[in-house]
Amino acid sequence: VGRVEFLPVNWYSALHTDTTGVDNDLRRITLPSISRLRHFTNETLLDLFFYSSPTYCQTIVDAVAGEMNRLYKLFLHRNPDYRGAVSVMGHSLGSLILFDLLTNQKELVKTISPQKTDLKENAGGDAETLQGLLQKLHLSEYCAVLEKEKIDKEILVLCTENDLKELGIPMGPRKKILNYIKMQRSRQDGG
């Protein structure tokens, strides 16, 4: 048909809900005077600070990615014969969020070598593979990233937060991996 369809992605409501309590906190600490300036600051400028904070950054990224996926699936459901390309664009803070999403996009694991899939999870004691470990942590999408850098389970426990950050692993998954590393070290020290 040759038409262009724009589907806006709303991430703002995910951050500014009653469950996060952000808006209540903002109302409590801002002065009631100069309402237009206060409204502009609370509704626009503070989102930049929220995005740079570890507490809310992942919430915003997850909301954007989830909404983009939802809209794409809805579009395909309504247009089952569509085989064209999809372009994404962002404005202001949205362009930064989009940049972060695209640069940290997970690589698809196209093939998995047979030797890794044939190993049993706990065959011979602690013979769990990196792939098995990542599946257990619900992080199997990062297997390709780690294998690309020749990181196996033994090397993973030597990684620091900065190492994982350089690999483009987002904060949430990075914390799960770091927690695993911490548990492994304490297990080795204690046993």
Short mmCIF file of C-alpha atoms in Angstrom, two decimals:
data_model
loop_
_atom_site.label_atom_id
_atom_site.label_comp_id
_atom_site.label_asym_id
_atom_site.label_seq_id
_atom_site.Cartn_x
_atom_site.Cartn_y
_atom_site.Cartn_z
CA VAL A 1 0.00 0.00 0.00
CA GLY A 2 3.02 2.27 0.46
CA ARG A 3 1.95 4.11 3.58
CA VAL A 4 3.92 5.06 6.65
CA GLU A 5 2.49 4.35 10.07
CA PHE A 6 3.82 6.00 13.22
CA LEU A 7 3.31 4.15 16.48
CA PRO A 8 4.27 6.22 19.53
CA VAL A 9 5.90 4.46 22.48
CA ASN A 10 4.85 5.74 25.88
CA TRP A 11 7.38 5.05 28.62
CA TYR A 12 6.49 8.06 30.75
CA SER A 13 3.51 6.41 32.42
CA ALA A 14 5.65 3.43 33.55
CA LEU A 15 7.82 5.77 35.61
CA HIS A 16 5.09 8.12 36.79
CA THR A 17 2.64 5.66 38.35
CA ASP A 18 1.38 5.22 41.87
CA THR A 19 3.51 2.08 42.23
CA THR A 20 6.79 3.98 41.82
CA GLY A 21 5.64 6.90 43.97
CA VAL A 22 7.77 9.32 41.95
CA ASP A 23 5.06 11.91 41.41
CA ASN A 24 4.05 11.91 45.08
CA ASP A 25 7.66 12.45 46.12
CA LEU A 26 8.05 15.27 43.60
CA ARG A 27 4.89 17.03 44.81
CA ARG A 28 6.06 16.71 48.38
CA ILE A 29 9.48 18.31 47.82
CA THR A 30 8.69 21.04 45.26
CA LEU A 31 7.45 24.48 46.13
CA PRO A 32 3.87 25.35 45.20
CA SER A 33 4.88 28.70 43.67
CA ILE A 34 5.60 29.23 39.96
CA SER A 35 3.38 26.33 38.92
CA ARG A 36 4.30 26.36 35.20
CA LEU A 37 8.03 26.20 35.88
CA ARG A 38 7.53 23.56 38.56
CA HIS A 39 5.34 21.51 36.22
CA PHE A 40 7.91 21.75 33.38
CA THR A 41 10.73 20.78 35.72
CA ASN A 42 8.88 17.87 37.31
CA GLU A 43 7.44 16.55 34.04
CA THR A 44 10.45 17.01 31.76
CA LEU A 45 13.82 17.87 33.20
CA LEU A 46 13.76 15.44 36.11
CA ASP A 47 13.29 12.51 33.74
CA LEU A 48 16.87 13.10 32.61
CA PHE A 49 18.04 12.59 36.17
CA PHE A 50 15.77 9.56 36.58
CA TYR A 51 17.27 8.00 33.46
CA SER A 52 20.80 8.52 34.75
CA SER A 53 19.95 6.89 38.11
CA PRO A 54 20.45 3.15 38.59
CA THR A 55 17.09 2.91 40.35
CA TYR A 56 14.92 4.10 37.47
CA CYS A 57 17.08 3.57 34.36
CA GLN A 58 16.21 -0.11 33.98
CA THR A 59 12.53 0.64 34.64
CA ILE A 60 12.52 3.12 31.76
CA VAL A 61 14.46 0.84 29.39
CA ASP A 62 12.22 -2.14 30.20
CA ALA A 63 9.11 -0.03 29.65
CA VAL A 64 10.34 1.20 26.26
CA ALA A 65 11.45 -2.24 25.07
CA GLY A 66 8.25 -3.87 26.31
CA GLU A 67 6.04 -1.27 24.67
CA MET A 68 7.98 -1.44 21.39
CA ASN A 69 7.60 -5.23 21.34
CA ARG A 70 3.91 -5.00 22.23
CA LEU A 71 3.21 -2.49 19.47
CA TYR A 72 5.18 -4.52 16.92
CA LYS A 73 3.26 -7.71 17.78
CA LEU A 74 -0.02 -5.81 17.63
CA PHE A 75 0.93 -4.35 14.24
CA LEU A 76 1.82 -7.82 12.89
CA HIS A 77 -1.43 -9.22 14.26
CA ARG A 78 -3.40 -6.54 12.42
CA ASN A 79 -1.21 -6.81 9.28
CA PRO A 80 -0.27 -10.52 9.00
CA ASP A 81 1.02 -10.17 5.43
CA TYR A 82 3.46 -7.37 6.26
CA ARG A 83 7.07 -8.26 5.41
CA GLY A 84 8.63 -4.83 5.27
CA ALA A 85 11.21 -3.08 7.40
CA VAL A 86 10.65 -1.31 10.68
CA SER A 87 12.38 1.96 11.49
CA VAL A 88 12.63 3.48 14.93
CA MET A 89 13.32 7.04 15.97
CA GLY A 90 13.40 8.96 19.17
CA HIS A 91 13.32 12.58 20.21
CA SER A 92 15.20 14.21 23.07
CA LEU A 93 15.52 11.74 25.96
CA GLY A 94 13.73 9.17 23.80
CA SER A 95 16.63 9.21 21.35
CA LEU A 96 19.08 8.44 24.17
CA ILE A 97 16.88 5.61 25.45
CA LEU A 98 16.60 4.24 21.92
CA PHE A 99 20.36 4.50 21.42
CA ASP A 100 20.97 2.55 24.63
CA LEU A 101 18.43 -0.09 23.62
CA LEU A 102 19.92 -0.57 20.17
CA THR A 103 23.55 -0.60 21.26
CA ASN A 104 22.83 -3.12 24.03
CA GLN A 105 20.59 -5.24 21.84
CA LYS A 106 21.06 -8.94 22.38
CA GLU A 107 22.60 -10.94 19.58
CA LEU A 108 20.57 -13.91 18.43
CA VAL A 109 22.16 -17.26 19.10
CA LYS A 110 21.83 -18.91 15.69
CA THR A 111 23.66 -22.15 16.38
CA ILE A 112 24.80 -23.78 19.56
CA SER A 113 27.71 -26.16 19.32
CA PRO A 114 26.72 -29.79 20.07
CA GLN A 115 29.40 -30.26 22.70
CA LYS A 116 27.79 -27.64 24.93
CA THR A 117 24.26 -29.00 24.62
CA ASP A 118 25.31 -32.60 25.28
CA LEU A 119 26.82 -31.87 28.70
CA LYS A 120 24.52 -32.48 31.63
CA GLU A 121 24.03 -29.60 34.01
CA ASN A 122 25.78 -31.15 36.99
CA ALA A 123 27.64 -34.05 35.37
CA GLY A 124 30.75 -34.75 37.38
CA GLY A 125 30.11 -32.28 40.20
CA ASP A 126 30.36 -28.65 39.08
CA ALA A 127 30.62 -29.24 35.30
CA GLU A 128 27.77 -26.86 34.49
CA THR A 129 28.34 -25.01 31.24
CA LEU A 130 28.17 -21.26 30.79
CA GLN A 131 25.01 -21.75 28.76
CA GLY A 132 23.46 -23.82 31.56
CA LEU A 133 24.41 -21.22 34.15
CA LEU A 134 22.94 -18.37 32.11
CA GLN A 135 19.74 -20.36 31.60
CA LYS A 136 19.51 -20.92 35.35
CA LEU A 137 19.91 -17.16 35.90
CA HIS A 138 17.34 -16.48 33.12
CA LEU A 139 20.03 -14.64 31.16
CA SER A 140 20.59 -17.02 28.23
CA GLU A 141 20.30 -14.13 25.77
CA TYR A 142 23.80 -13.00 26.86
CA CYS A 143 25.42 -16.33 25.99
CA ALA A 144 26.47 -15.15 22.51
CA VAL A 145 27.98 -11.94 23.92
CA LEU A 146 30.10 -13.86 26.43
CA GLU A 147 31.09 -16.60 23.99
CA LYS A 148 32.13 -13.97 21.45
CA GLU A 149 34.65 -12.70 24.00
CA LYS A 150 35.78 -16.28 24.78
CA ILE A 151 34.37 -16.09 28.32
CA ASP A 152 33.49 -19.40 29.88
CA LYS A 153 32.14 -20.14 33.36
CA GLU A 154 35.62 -20.18 34.88
CA ILE A 155 36.48 -16.76 33.42
CA LEU A 156 33.05 -15.34 34.27
CA VAL A 157 33.80 -15.53 38.00
CA LEU A 158 36.88 -13.36 37.39
CA CYS A 159 34.84 -10.59 35.73
CA THR A 160 34.28 -7.29 37.47
CA GLU A 161 31.28 -4.99 37.13
CA ASN A 162 33.26 -2.83 34.68
CA ASP A 163 34.09 -5.89 32.56
CA LEU A 164 30.41 -6.77 32.28
CA LYS A 165 29.53 -3.14 31.60
CA GLU A 166 32.06 -3.00 28.74
CA LEU A 167 30.39 -6.05 27.23
CA GLY A 168 27.15 -4.05 27.06
CA ILE A 169 25.31 -6.08 29.68
CA PRO A 170 22.59 -3.87 31.26
CA MET A 171 22.48 -3.19 34.97
CA GLY A 172 19.79 -5.72 35.96
CA PRO A 173 21.45 -8.75 34.33
CA ARG A 174 24.86 -7.45 35.42
CA LYS A 175 23.72 -7.46 39.06
CA LYS A 176 22.45 -11.05 38.71
CA ILE A 177 25.81 -12.17 37.34
CA LEU A 178 27.72 -10.26 40.02
CA ASN A 179 25.55 -11.85 42.71
CA TYR A 180 26.35 -15.28 41.25
CA ILE A 181 30.09 -14.41 41.28
CA LYS A 182 29.81 -13.28 44.91
CA MET A 183 28.04 -16.52 45.88
CA GLN A 184 30.69 -18.62 44.10
CA ARG A 185 33.52 -16.79 45.88
CA SER A 186 31.87 -17.16 49.29
CA ARG A 187 31.25 -20.87 48.56
CA GLN A 188 34.94 -21.33 47.64
CA ASP A 189 36.11 -19.43 50.73
CA GLY A 190 33.76 -21.36 53.02
CA GLY A 191 34.26 -24.80 51.50
#
